[in-house]
Coordinates of N, CA, C and O in Angstrom, one line a residue:
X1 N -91.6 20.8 44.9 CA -90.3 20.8 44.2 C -89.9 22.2 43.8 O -88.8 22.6 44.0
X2 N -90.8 23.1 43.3 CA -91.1 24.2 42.7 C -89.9 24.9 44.0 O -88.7 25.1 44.0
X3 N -90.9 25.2 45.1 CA -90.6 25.6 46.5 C -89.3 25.5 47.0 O -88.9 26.3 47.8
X4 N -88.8 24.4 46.5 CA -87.2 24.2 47.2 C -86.2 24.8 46.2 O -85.2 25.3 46.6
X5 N -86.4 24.8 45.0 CA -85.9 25.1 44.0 C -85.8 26.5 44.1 O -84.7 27.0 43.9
X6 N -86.9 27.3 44.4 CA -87.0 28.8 44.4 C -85.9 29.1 46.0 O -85.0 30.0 45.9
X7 N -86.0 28.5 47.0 CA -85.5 28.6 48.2 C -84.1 28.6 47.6 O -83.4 29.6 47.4
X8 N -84.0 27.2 47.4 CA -82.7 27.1 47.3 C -81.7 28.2 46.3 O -80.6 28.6 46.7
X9 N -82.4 28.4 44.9 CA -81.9 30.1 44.5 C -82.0 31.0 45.1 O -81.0 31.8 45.1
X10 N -83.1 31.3 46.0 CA -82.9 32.3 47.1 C -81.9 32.4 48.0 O -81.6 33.5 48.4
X11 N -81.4 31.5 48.3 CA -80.4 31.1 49.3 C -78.8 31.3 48.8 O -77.7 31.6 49.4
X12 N -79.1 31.0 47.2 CA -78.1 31.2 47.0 C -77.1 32.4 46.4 O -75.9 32.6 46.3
X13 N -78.5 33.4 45.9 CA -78.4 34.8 45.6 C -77.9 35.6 46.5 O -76.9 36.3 46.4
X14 N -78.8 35.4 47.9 CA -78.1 35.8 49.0 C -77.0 35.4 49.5 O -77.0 36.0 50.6
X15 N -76.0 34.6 49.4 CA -74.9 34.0 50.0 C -74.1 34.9 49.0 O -73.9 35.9 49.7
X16 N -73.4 35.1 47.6 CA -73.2 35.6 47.0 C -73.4 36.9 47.0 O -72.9 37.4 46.0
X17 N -74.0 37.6 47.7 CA -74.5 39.5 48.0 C -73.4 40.2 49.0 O -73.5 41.3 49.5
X18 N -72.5 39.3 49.0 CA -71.5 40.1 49.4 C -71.0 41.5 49.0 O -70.8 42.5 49.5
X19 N -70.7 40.8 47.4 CA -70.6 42.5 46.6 C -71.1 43.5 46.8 O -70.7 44.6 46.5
X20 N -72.4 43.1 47.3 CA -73.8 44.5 47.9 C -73.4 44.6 49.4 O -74.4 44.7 50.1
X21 N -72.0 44.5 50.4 CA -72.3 44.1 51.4 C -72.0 45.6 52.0 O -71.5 46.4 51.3
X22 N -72.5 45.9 53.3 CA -72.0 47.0 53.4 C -70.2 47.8 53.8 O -69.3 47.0 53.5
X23 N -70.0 48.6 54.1 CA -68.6 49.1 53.6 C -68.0 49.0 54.9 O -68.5 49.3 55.9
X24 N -67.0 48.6 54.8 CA -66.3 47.7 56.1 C -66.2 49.2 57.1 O -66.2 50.4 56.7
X25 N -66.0 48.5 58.5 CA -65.3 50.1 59.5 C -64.1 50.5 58.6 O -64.0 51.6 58.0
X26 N -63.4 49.6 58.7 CA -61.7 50.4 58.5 C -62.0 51.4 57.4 O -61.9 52.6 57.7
X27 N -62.6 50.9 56.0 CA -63.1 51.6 55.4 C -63.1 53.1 55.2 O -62.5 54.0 54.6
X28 N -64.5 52.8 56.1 CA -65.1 54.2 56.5 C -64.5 54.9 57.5 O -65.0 56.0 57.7
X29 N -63.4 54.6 58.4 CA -62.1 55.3 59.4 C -61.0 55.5 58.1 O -60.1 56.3 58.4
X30 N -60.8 55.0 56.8 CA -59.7 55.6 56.0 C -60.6 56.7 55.8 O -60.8 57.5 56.7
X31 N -61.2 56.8 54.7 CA -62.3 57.8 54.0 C -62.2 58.7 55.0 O -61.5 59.6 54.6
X32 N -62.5 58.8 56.0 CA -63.0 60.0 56.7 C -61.5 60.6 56.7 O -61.2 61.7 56.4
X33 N -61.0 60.0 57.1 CA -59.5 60.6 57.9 C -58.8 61.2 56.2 O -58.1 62.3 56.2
X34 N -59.0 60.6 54.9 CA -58.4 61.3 53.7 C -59.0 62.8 53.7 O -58.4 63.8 53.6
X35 N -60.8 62.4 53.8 CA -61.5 63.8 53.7 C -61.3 65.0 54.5 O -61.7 66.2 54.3
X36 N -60.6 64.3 55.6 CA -60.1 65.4 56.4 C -59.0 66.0 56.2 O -58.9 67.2 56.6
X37 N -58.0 65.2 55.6 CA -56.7 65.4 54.6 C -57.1 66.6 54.1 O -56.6 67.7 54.4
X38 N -58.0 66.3 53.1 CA -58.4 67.1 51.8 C -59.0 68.6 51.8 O -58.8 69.5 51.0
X39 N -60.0 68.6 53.6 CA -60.1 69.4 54.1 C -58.8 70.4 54.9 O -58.8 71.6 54.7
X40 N -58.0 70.0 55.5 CA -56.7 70.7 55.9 C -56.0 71.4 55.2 O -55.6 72.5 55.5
X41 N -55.9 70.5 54.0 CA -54.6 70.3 53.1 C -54.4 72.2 52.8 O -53.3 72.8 53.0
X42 N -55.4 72.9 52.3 CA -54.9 74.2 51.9 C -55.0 74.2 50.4 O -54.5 75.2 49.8
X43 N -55.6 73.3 49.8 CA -55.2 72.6 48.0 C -56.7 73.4 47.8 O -57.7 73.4 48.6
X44 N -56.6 74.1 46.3 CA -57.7 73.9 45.8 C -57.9 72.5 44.9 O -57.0 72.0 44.3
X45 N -59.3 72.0 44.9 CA -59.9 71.2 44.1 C -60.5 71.6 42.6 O -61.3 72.5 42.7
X46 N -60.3 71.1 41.1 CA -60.7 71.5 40.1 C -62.1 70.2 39.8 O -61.9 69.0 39.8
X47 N -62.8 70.6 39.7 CA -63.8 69.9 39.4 C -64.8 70.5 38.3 O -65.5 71.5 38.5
X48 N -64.8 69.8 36.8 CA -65.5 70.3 35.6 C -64.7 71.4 35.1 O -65.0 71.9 34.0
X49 N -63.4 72.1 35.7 CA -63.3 72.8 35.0 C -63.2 74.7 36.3 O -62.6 75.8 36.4
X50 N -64.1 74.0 37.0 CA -63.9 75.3 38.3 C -62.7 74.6 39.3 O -62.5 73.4 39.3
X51 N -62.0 75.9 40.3 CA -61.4 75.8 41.1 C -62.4 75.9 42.4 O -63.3 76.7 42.7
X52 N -62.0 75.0 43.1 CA -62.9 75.1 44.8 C -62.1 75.1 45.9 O -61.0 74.7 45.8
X53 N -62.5 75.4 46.7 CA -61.5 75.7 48.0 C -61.9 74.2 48.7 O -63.0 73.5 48.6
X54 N -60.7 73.9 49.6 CA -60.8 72.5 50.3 C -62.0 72.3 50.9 O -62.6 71.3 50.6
X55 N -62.6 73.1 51.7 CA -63.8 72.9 52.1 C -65.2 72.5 51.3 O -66.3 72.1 51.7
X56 N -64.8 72.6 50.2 CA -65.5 72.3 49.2 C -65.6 71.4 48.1 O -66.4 71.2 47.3
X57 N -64.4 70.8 48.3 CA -63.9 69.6 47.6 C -64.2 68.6 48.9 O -64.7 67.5 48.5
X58 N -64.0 68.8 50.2 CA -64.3 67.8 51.3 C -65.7 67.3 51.0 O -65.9 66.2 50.7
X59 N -66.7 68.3 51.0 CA -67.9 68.2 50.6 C -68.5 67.5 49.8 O -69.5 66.8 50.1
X60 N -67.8 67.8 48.3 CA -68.5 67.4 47.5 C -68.3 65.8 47.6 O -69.2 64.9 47.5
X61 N -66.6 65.6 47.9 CA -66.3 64.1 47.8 C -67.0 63.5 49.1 O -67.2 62.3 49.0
X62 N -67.3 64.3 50.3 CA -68.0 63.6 50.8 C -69.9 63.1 50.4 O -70.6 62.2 50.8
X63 N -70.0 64.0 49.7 CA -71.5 63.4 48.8 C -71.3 62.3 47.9 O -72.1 61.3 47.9
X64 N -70.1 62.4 47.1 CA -69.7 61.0 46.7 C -69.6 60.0 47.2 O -70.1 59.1 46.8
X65 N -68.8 59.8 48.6 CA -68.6 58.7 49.2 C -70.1 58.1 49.5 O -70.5 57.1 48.9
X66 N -71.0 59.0 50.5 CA -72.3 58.4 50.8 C -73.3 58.1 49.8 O -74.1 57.3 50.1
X67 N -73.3 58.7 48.4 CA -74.2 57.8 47.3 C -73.2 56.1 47.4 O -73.8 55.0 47.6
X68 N -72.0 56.2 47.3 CA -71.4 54.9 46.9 C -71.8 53.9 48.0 O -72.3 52.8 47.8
X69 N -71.5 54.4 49.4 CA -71.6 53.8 50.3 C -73.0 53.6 50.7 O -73.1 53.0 51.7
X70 N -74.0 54.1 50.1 CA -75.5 54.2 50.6 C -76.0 52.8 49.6 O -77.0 52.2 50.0
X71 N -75.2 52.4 48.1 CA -75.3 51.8 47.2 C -74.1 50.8 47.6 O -73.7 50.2 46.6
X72 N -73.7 50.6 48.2 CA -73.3 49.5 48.7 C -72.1 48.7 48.0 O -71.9 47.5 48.0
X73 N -71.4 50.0 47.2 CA -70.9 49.8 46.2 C -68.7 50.0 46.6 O -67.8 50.0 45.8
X74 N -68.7 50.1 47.5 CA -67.2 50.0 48.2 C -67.1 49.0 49.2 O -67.7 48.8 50.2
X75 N -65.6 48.1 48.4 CA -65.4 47.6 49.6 C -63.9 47.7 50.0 O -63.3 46.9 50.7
X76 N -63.4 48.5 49.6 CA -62.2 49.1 50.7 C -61.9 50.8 50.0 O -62.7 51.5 49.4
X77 N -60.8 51.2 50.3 CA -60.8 52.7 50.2 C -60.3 52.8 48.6 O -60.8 53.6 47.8
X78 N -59.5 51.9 48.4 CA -58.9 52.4 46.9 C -60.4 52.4 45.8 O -60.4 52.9 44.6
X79 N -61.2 51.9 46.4 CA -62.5 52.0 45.5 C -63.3 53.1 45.5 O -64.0 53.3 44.6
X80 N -63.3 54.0 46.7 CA -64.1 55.0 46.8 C -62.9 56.0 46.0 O -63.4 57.0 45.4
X81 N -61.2 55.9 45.9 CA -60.7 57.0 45.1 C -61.8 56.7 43.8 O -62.7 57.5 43.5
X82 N -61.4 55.2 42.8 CA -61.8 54.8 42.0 C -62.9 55.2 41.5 O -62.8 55.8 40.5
X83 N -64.0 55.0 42.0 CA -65.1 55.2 42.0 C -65.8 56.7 42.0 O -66.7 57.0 41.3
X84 N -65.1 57.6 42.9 CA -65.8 59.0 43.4 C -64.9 59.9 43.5 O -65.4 61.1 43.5
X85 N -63.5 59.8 43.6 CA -62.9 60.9 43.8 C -61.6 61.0 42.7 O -60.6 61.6 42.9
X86 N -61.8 60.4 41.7 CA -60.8 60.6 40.3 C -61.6 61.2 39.6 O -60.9 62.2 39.5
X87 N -63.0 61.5 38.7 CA -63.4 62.1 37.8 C -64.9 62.6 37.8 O -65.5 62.3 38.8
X88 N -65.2 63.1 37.3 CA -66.4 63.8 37.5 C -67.3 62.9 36.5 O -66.9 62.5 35.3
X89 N -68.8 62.5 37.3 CA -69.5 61.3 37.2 C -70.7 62.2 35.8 O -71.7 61.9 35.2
X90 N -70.1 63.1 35.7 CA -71.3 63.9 34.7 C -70.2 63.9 33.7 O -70.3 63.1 32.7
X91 N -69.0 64.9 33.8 CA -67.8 64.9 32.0 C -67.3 63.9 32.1 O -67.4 63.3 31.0
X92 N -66.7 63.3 33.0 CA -65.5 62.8 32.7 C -64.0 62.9 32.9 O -63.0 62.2 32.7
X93 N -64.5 64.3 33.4 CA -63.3 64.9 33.5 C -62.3 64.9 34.7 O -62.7 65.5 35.7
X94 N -61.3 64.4 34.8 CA -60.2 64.1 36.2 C -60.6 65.4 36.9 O -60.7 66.5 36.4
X95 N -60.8 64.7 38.7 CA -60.1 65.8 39.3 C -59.1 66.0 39.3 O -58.2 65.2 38.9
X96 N -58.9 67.5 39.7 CA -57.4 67.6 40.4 C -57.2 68.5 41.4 O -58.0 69.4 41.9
X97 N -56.0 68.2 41.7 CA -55.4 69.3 43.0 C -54.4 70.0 42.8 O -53.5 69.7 42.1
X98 N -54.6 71.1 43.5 CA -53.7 72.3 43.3 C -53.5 72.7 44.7 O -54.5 73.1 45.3
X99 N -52.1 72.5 45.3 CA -51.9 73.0 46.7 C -50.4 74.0 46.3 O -49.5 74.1 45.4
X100 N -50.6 74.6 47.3 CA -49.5 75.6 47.2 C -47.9 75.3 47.7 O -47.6 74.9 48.8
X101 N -47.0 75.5 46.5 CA -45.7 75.0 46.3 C -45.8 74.1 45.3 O -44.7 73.9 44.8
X102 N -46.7 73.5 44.7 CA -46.4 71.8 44.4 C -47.5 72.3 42.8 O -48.5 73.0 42.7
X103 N -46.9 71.7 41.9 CA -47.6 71.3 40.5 C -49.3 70.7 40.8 O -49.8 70.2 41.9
X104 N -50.0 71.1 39.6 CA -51.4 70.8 39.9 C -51.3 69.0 39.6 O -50.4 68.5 38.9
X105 N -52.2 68.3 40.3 CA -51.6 66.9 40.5 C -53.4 66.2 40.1 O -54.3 67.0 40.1
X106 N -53.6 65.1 39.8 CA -55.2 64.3 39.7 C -55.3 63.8 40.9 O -54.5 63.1 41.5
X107 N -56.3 64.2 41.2 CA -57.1 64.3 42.5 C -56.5 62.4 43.5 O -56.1 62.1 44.7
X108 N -56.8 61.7 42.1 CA -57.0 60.1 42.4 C -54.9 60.2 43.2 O -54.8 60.2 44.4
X109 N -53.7 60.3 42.4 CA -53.1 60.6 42.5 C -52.7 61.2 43.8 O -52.0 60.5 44.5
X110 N -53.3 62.5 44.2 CA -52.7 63.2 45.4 C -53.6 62.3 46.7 O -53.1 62.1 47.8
X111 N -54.8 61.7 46.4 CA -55.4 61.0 47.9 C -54.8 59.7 48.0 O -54.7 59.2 49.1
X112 N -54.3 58.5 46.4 CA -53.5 57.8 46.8 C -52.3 57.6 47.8 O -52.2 56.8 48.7
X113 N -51.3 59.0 47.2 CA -50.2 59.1 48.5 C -51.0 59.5 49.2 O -50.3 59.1 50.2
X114 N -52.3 60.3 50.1 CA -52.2 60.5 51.0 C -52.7 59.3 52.2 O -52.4 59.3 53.4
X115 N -53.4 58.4 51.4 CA -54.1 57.4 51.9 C -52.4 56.3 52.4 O -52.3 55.6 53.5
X116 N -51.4 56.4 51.7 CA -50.3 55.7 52.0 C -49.5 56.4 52.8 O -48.5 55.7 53.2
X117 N -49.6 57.6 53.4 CA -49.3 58.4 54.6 C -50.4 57.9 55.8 O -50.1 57.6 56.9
X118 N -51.6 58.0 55.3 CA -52.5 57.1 56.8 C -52.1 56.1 57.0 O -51.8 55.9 58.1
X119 N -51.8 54.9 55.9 CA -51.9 54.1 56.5 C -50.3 53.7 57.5 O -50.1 52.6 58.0
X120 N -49.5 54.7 57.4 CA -48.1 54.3 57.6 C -48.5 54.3 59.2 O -47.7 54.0 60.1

């Protein structure tokens, strides 16, 4: 009885592990295509307080994406802004963007619209 009872929780922990499930294609085809946004774009990135050049904000948010997605912790794109590319996981502190012509903007903010330019 013990045995079935243990299975049968087993069975049912895993049915429910979706939330741990891994991170869909489409997903990981937005993410990439934003980070390459981010890379193009010409914007510096503020992060803690320093300014970084695109290439370096591509970077870093792409270190963010792969802990989240290595943790199993995205399941569509608005979650990796959410999650990794609005604030810094040590202050607290919003990114942001600074591209040329345009007001400095929060990071979450400027990849939202850009993520609604992909998907058009």
């Amino acid at each position: 009885m013990k045995k079935i009872l243990i299975t049968a929780l087993s069975a049912a922990l895993w049915s429910t592990g979706s939330a741990f499930a891994a991170t869909p294609d489409a997903t990981r085809t937005e993410v990439t295509r934003l980070l390459d946004a981010v890379e193009k774009s010409q914007c510096q990135f503020n992060r803690n307080g320093t300014w970084h050049d695109a290439k370096a904000a591509r970077a870093h948010l792409q270190k963010k994406y792969d802990y989240l997605d290595n943790k199993k912790l995205l399941t569509n794109t608005e979650s990796f802004i959410e999650r990794g590319a609005t604030a810094s996981s040590m202050s607290g502190a919003p990114y942001q963007m600074r591209c040329p012509g345009t007001a400095v903007v929060n990071s979450a903010d400027w990849l939202k619209a850009e993520l609604a330019r992909v998907r058009k």
